[in-house]
Amino acid sequence: MWTLSGFIDEISDDFSEQCKVAAGLGLRYVEVRSAWGTNILDLDDSQLATVQETLAEHGLKASSIGSPIGKISIDDEFPPHLERMRHAVDVAKTLEAPYIRLFSFFIPEGTDPDSRRDEVLTRMSALAEAAADADVILVHENEKEIYGDIPRRCLDIVTSVSSPKLQLAWDPANFVQVGVRPFTDGYAMLRPHVGYIQIKDALLADGTVVVAGAGDGEVPETVRALRADGFDGFFSLEPHLGEYTAYGALSGPELFTKAWKGFTDILSSEGIQYT
């Protein structure tokens, strides 16, 4: 039985509508990234309390905090960002989220990412340490233009930091957008360190994001392999099918539902149960 989740701020800016649509699709978990147009880490205590109450009203729990940690330049000042990481841990505790998504810093255009390796690893180690005493796991998302954009560097991060608090989030569309065939080029290498799956797909030709299974992200192949491997974790829908915003893409209820159907159709065709 696999567990579905999703970046529900792609449904609406309004958190109540986010939860209503998610619950209507049968989701029991959601990924909280923003509410009322405000990043989850910038909500005040009263707003966070409302998030808690609204989740409970709809029978939902948080699978992950969709944080922007690590989504700054490697040249930006780090100490304030480390404090923001500590705040992210507190938010995860408040919402009882078992995971926090993060990134490995934007590399300036024209710079060889490998030339900034030591700085990246020092920072990633500090971020992992910030979660050392919390009941939460950090999952690194492979994103365009950051250090950990391709499988080799994702592996470098998680093995070099070597912390039980740091795992990998698998995002097939992001791999496609940097010219990687996810399953073919990265699955065997990264699978031992993958703790969380994000569901979106894309076309190698131009990077356009499409419904899972309609692109070059090798989603069905990955699903089959994960089942064979006994993976038992979250699959978080991140449609990115609508107008892009500061947090991703405002897909709206209809396109979010389309993304949900595209992925659940794959699961059903493979005979995989989900909740």
XYZ file of N, CA and C in Angstrom:
825
model
N 0.845 -1.189 0.000
C 0.000 0.000 0.000
C 0.891 1.254 0.000
N 0.885 2.003 -1.091
C 1.674 3.225 -1.168
C 0.832 4.421 -0.734
N 1.511 5.438 -0.233
C 0.814 6.611 0.310
C 1.023 7.820 -0.590
N -0.076 8.379 -1.077
C -0.007 9.570 -1.923
C -0.061 10.828 -1.076
N 0.622 11.851 -1.569
C 0.600 13.179 -0.967
C 0.621 14.175 -2.120
N 0.846 15.439 -1.830
C 0.912 16.405 -2.917
C 1.192 17.811 -2.435
N 1.811 18.582 -3.312
C 2.050 19.999 -3.049
C 0.730 20.734 -3.304
N -0.074 20.834 -2.264
C -1.448 21.288 -2.480
C -1.570 22.798 -2.697
N -0.480 23.541 -2.539
C -0.571 24.972 -2.870
C -0.683 25.174 -4.380
N -0.502 24.083 -5.152
C -0.745 24.190 -6.591
C -2.240 24.190 -6.903
N -3.047 23.867 -5.919
C -4.494 23.870 -6.101
C -5.053 25.284 -6.004
N -4.602 26.022 -4.999
C -5.136 27.352 -4.708
C -4.222 28.045 -3.712
N -4.291 29.365 -3.643
C -3.588 30.093 -2.583
C -4.290 29.906 -1.243
N -5.588 29.671 -1.288
C -6.380 29.540 -0.070
C -6.186 28.163 0.543
N -5.748 28.126 1.797
C -5.403 26.834 2.387
C -6.625 25.942 2.592
N -7.753 26.530 2.900
C -8.965 25.729 3.067
C -9.346 25.020 1.770
N -9.234 25.739 0.649
C -9.548 25.109 -0.639
C -8.529 24.043 -0.978
N -7.256 24.297 -0.673
C -6.226 23.288 -0.890
C -6.626 21.975 -0.220
N -7.003 22.082 1.051
C -7.329 20.885 1.832
C -8.617 20.228 1.361
N -9.588 21.037 1.002
C -10.873 20.497 0.544
C -10.694 19.655 -0.704
N -9.946 20.166 -1.680
C -9.726 19.427 -2.924
C -8.898 18.173 -2.668
N -7.840 18.320 -1.858
C -6.985 17.167 -1.567
C -7.777 16.052 -0.894
N -8.567 16.403 0.102
C -9.372 15.403 0.802
C -10.401 14.789 -0.135
N -10.932 15.594 -1.046
C -11.911 15.088 -2.006
C -11.341 14.052 -2.948
N -10.033 14.107 -3.170
C -9.364 13.114 -4.012
C -8.974 11.861 -3.218
N -9.235 11.910 -1.930
C -8.910 10.763 -1.094
C -7.536 10.815 -0.459
N -6.824 11.938 -0.619
C -5.507 12.053 0.005
C -5.662 12.117 1.519
N -4.722 11.483 2.209
C -4.685 11.563 3.670
C -3.493 12.371 4.144
N -2.541 12.592 3.240
C -1.344 13.377 3.540
C -1.162 14.445 2.471
N -0.534 15.549 2.863
C -0.237 16.617 1.922
C 1.150 17.186 2.227
N 1.727 17.809 1.223
C 3.001 18.507 1.402
C 2.684 19.992 1.528
N 3.101 20.585 2.631
C 2.758 21.976 2.912
C 3.933 22.871 2.499
N 3.699 23.670 1.469
C 4.743 24.568 0.953
C 4.381 26.031 1.150
N 3.120 26.378 0.922
C 2.676 27.753 1.149
C 1.187 27.765 1.430
N 0.744 28.819 2.083
C -0.672 29.010 2.376
C -0.971 30.497 2.301
N -2.076 30.828 1.672
C -2.489 32.226 1.493
C -1.389 33.056 0.815
N -0.663 32.403 -0.098
C 0.376 33.094 -0.841
C 1.645 33.367 -0.053
N 1.794 32.713 1.106
C 2.953 32.930 1.977
C 3.684 31.618 2.201
N 5.008 31.642 2.081
C 5.793 30.429 2.284
C 5.574 29.879 3.690
N 5.577 28.573 3.802
C 5.328 27.913 5.071
C 6.263 28.404 6.175
N 7.494 28.750 5.822
C 8.438 29.200 6.841
C 8.230 30.649 7.241
N 7.352 31.354 6.534
C 7.082 32.759 6.839
C 5.723 32.977 7.499
N 4.995 31.896 7.758
C 3.729 32.020 8.460
C 3.982 32.319 9.938
N 3.126 33.158 10.524
C 3.279 33.430 11.955
C 2.611 32.320 12.766
N 2.727 32.402 14.090
C 2.216 31.332 14.950
C 0.716 31.136 14.775
N -0.012 32.245 14.626
C -1.460 32.155 14.458
C -1.816 31.464 13.148
N -1.091 31.797 12.078
C -1.350 31.167 10.789
C -1.006 29.684 10.819
N 0.098 29.331 11.482
C 0.461 27.917 11.602
C -0.601 27.147 12.382
N -1.160 27.795 13.413
C -2.225 27.150 14.175
C -3.444 26.905 13.293
N -3.738 27.863 12.409
C -4.855 27.696 11.482
C -4.581 26.570 10.505
N -3.337 26.458 10.046
C -2.950 25.348 9.170
C -3.204 24.018 9.873
N -2.772 23.914 11.131
C -2.998 22.690 11.901
C -4.482 22.357 11.990
N -5.268 23.363 12.338
C -6.704 23.156 12.522
C -7.378 22.742 11.209
N -6.961 23.385 10.122
C -7.583 23.103 8.826
C -7.231 21.704 8.343
N -5.986 21.304 8.539
C -5.592 19.942 8.190
C -6.455 18.932 8.953
N -6.583 19.162 10.250
C -7.358 18.237 11.085
C -8.820 18.188 10.659
N -9.380 19.326 10.310
C -10.784 19.389 9.889
C -11.054 18.518 8.665
N -10.031 18.388 7.815
C -10.194 17.627 6.574
C -9.576 16.227 6.662
N -9.173 15.833 7.846
C -8.605 14.499 8.022
C -7.259 14.319 7.353
N -6.473 15.395 7.312
C -5.186 15.376 6.619
C -4.021 15.518 7.599
N -2.890 14.964 7.196
C -1.636 15.140 7.923
C -0.570 15.610 6.942
N 0.505 16.185 7.469
C 1.602 16.661 6.625
C 2.615 15.543 6.400
N 2.901 15.251 5.142
C 3.958 14.282 4.836
C 5.319 14.962 4.859
N 5.337 16.241 4.496
C 6.610 16.952 4.393
C 6.373 18.453 4.430
N 7.409 19.166 4.874
C 7.456 20.616 4.739
C 8.189 20.903 3.429
N 7.494 21.509 2.480
C 8.113 21.822 1.189
C 8.907 23.115 1.293
N 10.004 23.059 2.008
C 10.758 24.272 2.333
C 11.614 24.753 1.165
N 12.022 26.032 1.216
C 12.953 26.559 0.222
C 14.400 26.522 0.709
N 14.681 25.753 1.751
C 16.038 25.702 2.286
C 17.004 25.200 1.210
N 18.110 25.903 1.067
C 19.106 25.554 0.058
C 18.821 26.133 -1.302
N 17.725 26.889 -1.428
C 17.394 27.500 -2.714
C 17.864 28.949 -2.722
N 19.141 29.115 -2.373
C 19.819 30.399 -2.462
C 21.144 30.149 -3.174
N 21.804 31.209 -3.569
C 23.096 31.053 -4.235
C 24.142 30.555 -3.249
N 25.073 29.777 -3.734
C 26.185 29.336 -2.908
C 27.021 30.529 -2.459
N 26.862 31.665 -3.131
C 27.592 32.874 -2.753
C 26.854 33.723 -1.724
N 25.603 33.368 -1.421
C 24.847 34.128 -0.427
C 25.326 33.782 0.979
N 25.099 34.726 1.894
C 25.503 34.523 3.278
C 24.765 33.317 3.861
N 25.484 32.463 4.557
C 24.890 31.218 5.036
C 24.302 31.264 6.450
N 24.920 31.939 7.428
C 24.387 31.870 8.805
C 22.893 32.190 8.936
N 22.367 33.235 8.266
C 20.911 33.464 8.383
C 20.091 32.307 7.808
N 20.632 31.677 6.787
C 19.926 30.560 6.160
C 19.927 29.338 7.079
N 21.016 29.165 7.825
C 21.075 28.064 8.783
C 20.034 28.270 9.892
N 19.843 29.516 10.297
C 18.795 29.808 11.270
C 17.415 29.489 10.697
N 17.246 29.765 9.425
C 15.975 29.446 8.758
C 15.768 27.930 8.730
N 16.842 27.190 8.593
C 16.754 25.734 8.643
C 16.262 25.281 10.018
N 16.784 25.898 11.059
C 16.355 25.538 12.421
C 14.873 25.856 12.605
N 14.439 26.956 11.991
C 13.012 27.292 12.053
C 12.191 26.242 11.291
N 12.707 25.777 10.168
C 12.009 24.740 9.395
C 11.813 23.487 10.242
N 12.812 23.139 11.029
C 12.696 21.981 11.918
C 11.579 22.209 12.935
N 11.502 23.426 13.472
C 10.439 23.743 14.431
C 9.057 23.647 13.774
N 8.955 24.124 12.534
C 7.680 24.050 11.819
C 7.298 22.592 11.577
N 8.278 21.788 11.204
C 8.010 20.357 10.993
C 7.522 19.705 12.285
N 8.117 20.076 13.393
C 7.671 19.545 14.683
C 6.227 19.958 14.948
N 5.922 21.222 14.700
C 4.577 21.737 14.952
C 3.536 20.977 14.137
N 3.847 20.732 12.862
C 2.890 20.067 11.976
C 3.056 18.549 11.973
N 3.998 18.060 12.783
C 4.272 16.618 12.878
C 4.591 16.026 11.507
N 5.357 16.760 10.727
C 5.767 16.302 9.399
C 7.057 15.490 9.524
N 7.109 14.291 8.959
C 8.305 13.456 9.092
C 9.456 13.841 8.161
N 9.176 14.688 7.148
C 10.211 15.069 6.191
C 10.245 16.583 5.975
N 11.423 17.068 5.610
C 11.601 18.447 5.144
C 12.362 18.380 3.835
N 11.774 18.946 2.790
C 12.482 19.019 1.508
C 13.462 20.184 1.534
N 14.625 19.988 0.879
C 15.607 21.066 0.756
C 16.438 20.874 -0.501
N 17.330 21.832 -0.756
C 18.108 21.881 -1.995
C 19.589 22.088 -1.664
N 20.432 22.089 -2.716
C 21.880 22.175 -2.481
C 22.520 23.388 -3.161
N 21.813 24.507 -3.160
C 22.355 25.811 -3.506
C 22.594 26.029 -5.006
N 22.100 27.154 -5.462
C 22.290 27.545 -6.855
C 23.757 27.858 -7.124
N 24.238 27.390 -8.246
C 25.616 27.640 -8.680
C 25.574 28.745 -9.735
N 26.404 29.786 -9.598
C 26.379 30.887 -10.572
C 26.535 30.390 -12.011
N 25.805 30.995 -12.900
C 25.863 30.630 -14.313
C 27.290 30.716 -14.836
N 27.683 29.714 -15.591
C 29.018 29.690 -16.163
C 30.076 29.100 -15.246
N 29.675 28.707 -14.029
C 30.602 28.127 -13.057
C 30.467 26.608 -13.046
N 31.579 25.909 -13.018
C 31.553 24.456 -12.913
C 31.061 24.085 -11.509
N 29.926 23.406 -11.387
C 29.422 23.051 -10.051
C 30.447 22.314 -9.198
N 31.262 21.478 -9.825
C 32.240 20.711 -9.061
C 33.276 21.602 -8.386
N 33.454 22.810 -8.912
C 34.417 23.729 -8.300
C 33.907 24.300 -6.980
N 32.603 24.145 -6.706
C 32.028 24.657 -5.463
C 31.644 23.518 -4.507
N 32.139 22.338 -4.808
C 31.765 21.143 -4.043
C 32.009 21.294 -2.550
N 33.190 21.725 -2.151
C 33.527 21.780 -0.727
C 32.581 22.696 0.034
N 32.265 23.858 -0.553
C 31.347 24.785 0.109
C 29.960 24.175 0.249
N 29.511 23.520 -0.820
C 28.193 22.897 -0.782
C 28.142 21.830 0.310
N 29.128 20.963 0.369
C 29.107 19.875 1.336
C 29.209 20.382 2.768
N 29.976 21.447 2.970
C 30.058 22.048 4.305
C 28.687 22.554 4.743
N 27.996 23.199 3.832
C 26.674 23.730 4.149
C 25.650 22.611 4.346
N 25.679 21.623 3.481
C 24.720 20.529 3.606
C 24.929 19.760 4.914
N 26.175 19.628 5.326
C 26.463 18.972 6.603
C 25.891 19.771 7.763
N 26.006 21.098 7.676
C 25.455 21.952 8.730
C 23.936 21.874 8.770
N 23.299 21.800 7.603
C 21.843 21.670 7.555
C 21.397 20.352 8.177
N 22.114 19.284 7.870
C 21.780 17.980 8.453
C 21.957 17.996 9.960
N 22.988 18.649 10.417
C 23.249 18.736 11.854
C 22.141 19.493 12.574
N 21.547 20.472 11.879
C 20.461 21.251 12.483
C 19.240 20.387 12.780
N 19.150 19.252 12.117
C 18.025 18.333 12.336
C 18.410 17.144 13.210
N 19.613 17.172 13.758
C 20.154 16.003 14.453
C 19.282 15.518 15.604
N 18.677 16.445 16.324
C 17.918 16.062 17.510
C 16.414 16.037 17.275
N 16.006 16.155 16.029
C 14.576 16.196 15.704
C 14.142 14.891 15.036
N 12.885 14.579 15.206
C 12.327 13.368 14.590
C 11.862 13.705 13.172
N 12.821 14.047 12.331
C 12.526 14.475 10.971
C 13.701 14.105 10.069
N 13.404 13.806 8.815
C 14.422 13.480 7.825
C 14.430 14.560 6.754
N 15.603 15.021 6.385
C 15.751 15.982 5.291
C 15.868 15.201 3.987
N 15.150 15.654 2.963
C 15.251 15.000 1.656
C 15.678 16.038 0.618
N 16.786 15.758 -0.035
C 17.346 16.672 -1.032
C 16.684 16.458 -2.374
N 16.102 17.525 -2.913
C 15.474 17.460 -4.233
C 16.470 17.848 -5.318
N 16.577 17.018 -6.330
C 17.390 17.328 -7.499
C 16.695 18.424 -8.309
N 17.268 19.595 -8.322
C 16.667 20.763 -8.973
C 17.636 21.305 -10.005
N 17.100 21.935 -11.009
C 17.942 22.567 -12.036
C 18.804 23.664 -11.418
N 20.036 23.765 -11.882
C 20.940 24.871 -11.581
C 21.497 24.870 -10.160
N 21.209 23.810 -9.385
C 21.849 23.675 -8.087
C 22.985 22.656 -8.208
N 23.751 22.487 -7.134
C 24.853 21.528 -7.186
C 24.328 20.116 -7.456
N 23.314 19.708 -6.714
C 22.784 18.357 -6.865
C 21.724 18.258 -7.933
N 22.106 18.537 -9.166
C 21.143 18.497 -10.268
C 21.165 17.176 -11.030
N 22.287 16.494 -11.044
C 22.435 15.238 -11.789
C 22.719 14.099 -10.800
N 22.481 12.856 -11.199
C 22.643 11.737 -10.260
C 24.006 11.674 -9.581
N 25.076 11.904 -10.323
C 26.409 11.787 -9.721
C 26.578 12.734 -8.545
N 26.123 13.972 -8.697
C 26.303 14.938 -7.611
C 25.282 14.738 -6.483
N 24.106 14.211 -6.806
C 23.162 13.853 -5.741
C 23.778 12.770 -4.852
N 24.390 11.785 -5.495
C 25.045 10.713 -4.754
C 26.191 11.272 -3.915
N 26.949 12.197 -4.479
C 28.068 12.807 -3.765
C 27.577 13.479 -2.485
N 26.479 14.199 -2.573
C 25.959 14.904 -1.398
C 25.607 13.932 -0.284
N 24.782 12.945 -0.615
C 24.255 12.082 0.441
C 25.323 11.155 1.016
N 26.275 10.731 0.197
C 27.326 9.845 0.712
C 28.418 10.625 1.440
N 28.696 11.835 0.992
C 29.745 12.628 1.638
C 29.279 13.197 2.969
N 28.051 13.676 3.023
C 27.510 14.161 4.297
C 27.320 12.990 5.251
N 26.862 11.858 4.696
C 26.765 10.598 5.440
C 26.062 10.781 6.788
N 24.873 11.340 6.716
C 24.078 11.552 7.925
C 22.780 10.770 7.827
N 22.344 10.140 8.908
C 21.052 9.458 8.892
C 19.890 10.430 8.732
N 20.177 11.720 8.849
C 19.150 12.748 8.716
C 18.995 13.260 7.293
N 19.827 12.781 6.365
C 19.770 13.278 4.992
C 19.569 12.137 4.003
N 18.457 12.210 3.259
C 18.177 11.270 2.187
C 17.897 12.045 0.909
N 17.480 11.337 -0.121
C 17.196 11.969 -1.406
C 15.705 11.921 -1.725
N 15.219 13.015 -2.304
C 13.901 13.028 -2.927
C 14.126 12.820 -4.423
N 13.339 11.965 -5.024
C 13.482 11.621 -6.444
C 12.463 12.411 -7.247
N 12.949 13.305 -8.123
C 12.049 14.097 -8.968
C 12.390 13.826 -10.427
N 11.605 12.983 -11.102
C 11.941 12.608 -12.480
C 11.935 13.782 -13.455
N 10.991 14.697 -13.318
C 10.919 15.821 -14.261
C 12.158 16.699 -14.180
N 12.629 16.942 -12.961
C 13.822 17.777 -12.816
C 15.046 17.121 -13.448
N 15.143 15.802 -13.327
C 16.240 15.101 -13.997
C 16.124 15.261 -15.512
N 14.940 15.072 -16.037
C 14.734 15.208 -17.481
C 15.154 16.600 -17.947
N 14.845 17.612 -17.166
C 15.125 18.990 -17.572
C 16.609 19.330 -17.573
N 17.450 18.445 -17.037
C 18.898 18.637 -17.159
C 19.503 17.554 -18.045
N 18.648 16.922 -18.863
C 19.139 15.975 -19.857
C 19.384 14.571 -19.360
N 18.831 14.221 -18.210
C 19.030 12.895 -17.623
C 17.790 12.030 -17.849
N 18.009 10.769 -18.222
C 16.917 9.797 -18.243
C 16.896 9.169 -16.848
N 15.920 9.528 -16.021
C 15.987 9.215 -14.591
C 16.221 7.748 -14.256
N 15.365 6.870 -14.749
C 15.509 5.461 -14.389
C 16.768 4.870 -15.010
N 16.981 5.137 -16.280
C 18.131 4.576 -16.992
C 19.455 5.049 -16.414
N 19.545 6.347 -16.134
C 20.818 6.944 -15.748
C 21.042 7.056 -14.249
N 19.957 6.953 -13.438
C 20.151 7.268 -12.027
C 19.586 6.308 -11.007
N 18.645 5.465 -11.412
C 17.932 4.682 -10.398
C 18.853 3.753 -9.608
N 19.616 2.933 -10.292
C 20.462 1.955 -9.584
C 21.450 2.653 -8.662
N 21.963 3.792 -9.109
C 22.942 4.542 -8.336
C 22.347 5.152 -7.067
N 21.152 5.688 -7.198
C 20.587 6.488 -6.115
C 19.590 5.758 -5.235
N 19.019 4.645 -5.734
C 17.933 3.983 -5.006
C 18.229 3.721 -3.532
N 19.448 3.314 -3.143
C 19.688 3.046 -1.714
C 19.499 4.272 -0.823
N 19.512 5.456 -1.431
C 19.441 6.685 -0.641
C 18.131 7.455 -0.839
N 17.245 6.924 -1.654
C 15.984 7.610 -1.957
C 14.954 7.305 -0.875
N 14.433 8.378 -0.252
C 13.456 8.194 0.799
C 12.100 8.789 0.502
N 11.997 9.497 -0.621
C 10.766 10.255 -0.888
C 10.661 10.445 -2.397
N 9.449 10.298 -2.933
C 9.260 10.397 -4.382
C 8.349 11.575 -4.705
N 8.774 12.414 -5.630
C 7.934 13.496 -6.134
C 7.466 13.119 -7.533
N 6.204 13.384 -7.802
C 5.616 12.924 -9.051
C 5.327 14.087 -9.990
N 6.197 14.248 -10.966
C 5.924 15.049 -12.148
C 6.815 14.521 -13.260
N 6.453 14.819 -14.496
C 7.137 14.267 -15.656
C 7.465 15.420 -16.597
N 8.352 15.197 -17.542
C 8.740 16.254 -18.477
C 9.259 15.642 -19.771
N 9.328 16.495 -20.795
C 9.809 16.080 -22.109
C 11.280 16.457 -22.276
N 12.081 15.498 -22.737
C 13.498 15.783 -22.996
C 13.671 16.849 -24.069
N 12.760 16.903 -25.025
C 12.906 17.820 -26.160
C 13.005 19.274 -25.742
N 12.158 19.684 -24.795
C 12.152 21.102 -24.425
C 11.915 21.353 -22.941
N 11.849 20.283 -22.141
C 11.686 20.448 -20.706
C 10.272 20.708 -20.241
N 9.315 20.700 -21.148
C 7.926 20.946 -20.778
C 7.444 19.906 -19.774
N 6.799 20.375 -18.700
C 6.261 19.465 -17.689
C 4.924 18.918 -18.165
N 4.741 17.618 -18.009
C 3.520 16.940 -18.457
C 3.039 16.003 -17.358
N 1.873 15.425 -17.554
C 1.312 14.464 -16.614
C 2.213 13.230 -16.529
N 2.317 12.662 -15.357
C 3.148 11.472 -15.152
C 2.816 10.383 -16.167
N 3.857 9.879 -16.820
C 3.686 8.833 -17.816
C 3.613 9.349 -19.232
N 3.429 10.682 -19.392
C 3.321 11.264 -20.728
C 4.641 11.868 -21.203
N 5.676 11.775 -20.378
C 6.956 12.372 -20.733
C 8.077 11.362 -20.770
N 9.292 11.858 -20.567
C 10.492 11.033 -20.638
C 11.068 10.717 -19.263
N 10.252 10.904 -18.222
C 10.716 10.668 -16.863
C 10.737 9.214 -16.428
N 10.355 8.312 -17.336
C 10.398 6.876 -17.064
C 9.669 6.523 -15.757
N 8.516 7.156 -15.573
C 7.754 6.941 -14.342
C 7.268 5.499 -14.196
N 6.661 4.887 -15.225
C 6.226 3.497 -15.049
C 7.382 2.541 -14.704
N 8.522 2.725 -15.374
C 9.680 1.875 -15.089
C 10.131 2.034 -13.637
N 10.116 3.272 -13.180
C 10.540 3.552 -11.807
C 9.562 2.949 -10.809
N 8.271 3.089 -11.094
C 7.245 2.520 -10.221
C 7.420 1.009 -10.093
N 7.651 0.351 -11.218
C 7.833 -1.113 -11.180
C 9.050 -1.496 -10.339
N 10.129 -0.743 -10.520
C 11.352 -1.051 -9.776
C 11.178 -0.782 -8.286
N 10.486 0.287 -7.943
C 10.253 0.596 -6.532
C 9.403 -0.486 -5.873
N 8.413 -0.983 -6.605
C 7.603 -2.073 -6.056
C 8.466 -3.315 -5.841
N 9.291 -3.629 -6.820
C 10.160 -4.803 -6.705
C 11.144 -4.661 -5.547
N 11.552 -3.413 -5.287
C 12.504 -3.139 -4.201
C 11.835 -3.080 -2.830
N 10.505 -3.087 -2.809
C 9.802 -3.011 -1.538
C 9.717 -1.609 -0.965
N 9.804 -0.588 -1.814
C 9.698 0.791 -1.327
C 8.346 0.994 -0.643
N 8.371 1.666 0.490
C 7.143 1.907 1.250
C 7.191 3.323 1.798
N 6.874 4.293 0.943
C 6.966 5.680 1.373
C 5.958 6.555 0.671
N 6.241 7.843 0.669
C 5.329 8.826 0.092
C 5.627 9.082 -1.389
N 4.535 9.325 -2.129
C 4.598 9.759 -3.517
C 3.853 11.094 -3.575
N 4.589 12.174 -3.741
C 4.009 13.512 -3.613
C 3.787 14.149 -4.980
N 2.526 14.394 -5.312
C 2.175 15.007 -6.592
C 2.624 16.459 -6.629
N 3.373 16.805 -7.655
C 3.806 18.198 -7.862
C 3.544 18.540 -9.334
N 2.279 18.784 -9.690
C 1.892 18.819 -11.109
C 2.673 19.791 -11.991
N 2.859 21.032 -11.533
C 3.533 22.047 -12.355
C 2.912 22.151 -13.751
N 1.597 22.064 -13.801
C 0.913 22.102 -15.098
C 0.307 23.466 -15.411
N 0.352 24.376 -14.456
C -0.291 25.676 -14.652
C 0.693 26.823 -14.707
N 0.191 27.996 -14.385
C 1.001 29.216 -14.418
C 2.032 29.188 -13.294
N 3.285 29.497 -13.623
C 4.346 29.423 -12.622
C 4.273 30.585 -11.646
N 4.546 30.258 -10.372
C 4.529 31.240 -9.303
C 5.866 31.171 -8.579
N 5.978 31.927 -7.493
C 7.212 31.910 -6.712
C 7.449 30.551 -6.071
N 6.391 29.750 -5.929
C 6.515 28.472 -5.229
C 6.507 27.268 -6.155
N 6.152 27.468 -7.401
C 6.091 26.342 -8.324
C 5.161 26.674 -9.464
N 3.954 26.146 -9.417
C 2.978 26.431 -10.463
C 1.580 26.324 -9.865
N 0.766 27.305 -10.147
C -0.614 27.279 -9.676
C -1.435 26.502 -10.698
N -1.507 25.198 -10.507
C -2.182 24.328 -11.465
C -3.693 24.462 -11.405
N -4.211 24.765 -10.198
C -5.651 24.835 -10.021
C -6.240 23.456 -9.771
N -7.475 23.398 -9.262
C -8.096 22.105 -8.927
C -8.181 21.146 -10.104
N -8.528 21.650 -11.288
C -8.728 20.768 -12.437
C -7.432 20.098 -12.867
N -6.357 20.878 -12.990
C -5.094 20.300 -13.434
C -4.452 19.455 -12.341
N -4.649 19.835 -11.074
C -4.142 18.998 -9.989
C -4.829 17.637 -10.037
N -6.138 17.659 -10.260
C -6.889 16.413 -10.370
C -6.414 15.595 -11.568
N -6.112 16.267 -12.665
C -5.592 15.582 -13.851
C -4.263 14.892 -13.533
N -3.405 15.576 -12.784
C -2.122 14.985 -12.399
C -2.329 13.781 -11.486
N -3.274 13.916 -10.548
C -3.602 12.802 -9.646
C -4.088 11.592 -10.457
N -4.958 11.837 -11.415
C -5.495 10.743 -12.218
C -4.408 10.098 -13.069
N -3.520 10.923 -13.641
C -2.453 10.373 -14.467
C -1.579 9.405 -13.695
N -1.238 9.771 -12.460
C -0.375 8.892 -11.673
C -1.141 7.696 -11.124
N -2.346 7.910 -10.639
C -3.103 6.783 -10.101
C -3.494 5.786 -11.191
N -3.636 6.272 -12.423
C -3.879 5.348 -13.540
C -2.682 4.421 -13.737
N -1.468 4.976 -13.574
C -0.259 4.146 -13.683
C -0.253 3.100 -12.577
N -0.553 3.527 -11.357
C -0.575 2.572 -10.241
C -1.604 1.471 -10.473
N -2.782 1.870 -10.934
C -3.839 0.879 -11.176
C -3.447 -0.097 -12.275
N -2.811 0.417 -13.336
C -2.397 -0.467 -14.426
C -1.331 -1.456 -14.005
N -0.570 -1.078 -12.959
C 0.475 -1.968 -12.436
C -0.034 -2.845 -11.297
N -1.314 -2.663 -10.950
C -1.877 -3.465 -9.871
C -1.369 -3.078 -8.498
N -1.018 -1.800 -8.337
C -0.450 -1.325 -7.071
C -1.536 -0.605 -6.271
N -1.724 -1.024 -5.031
C -2.693 -0.373 -4.161
C -2.091 0.892 -3.561
N -2.932 1.885 -3.348
C -2.462 3.139 -2.787
C -3.535 3.747 -1.904
N -3.102 4.653 -1.060
C -4.054 5.350 -0.209
C -3.674 6.828 -0.126
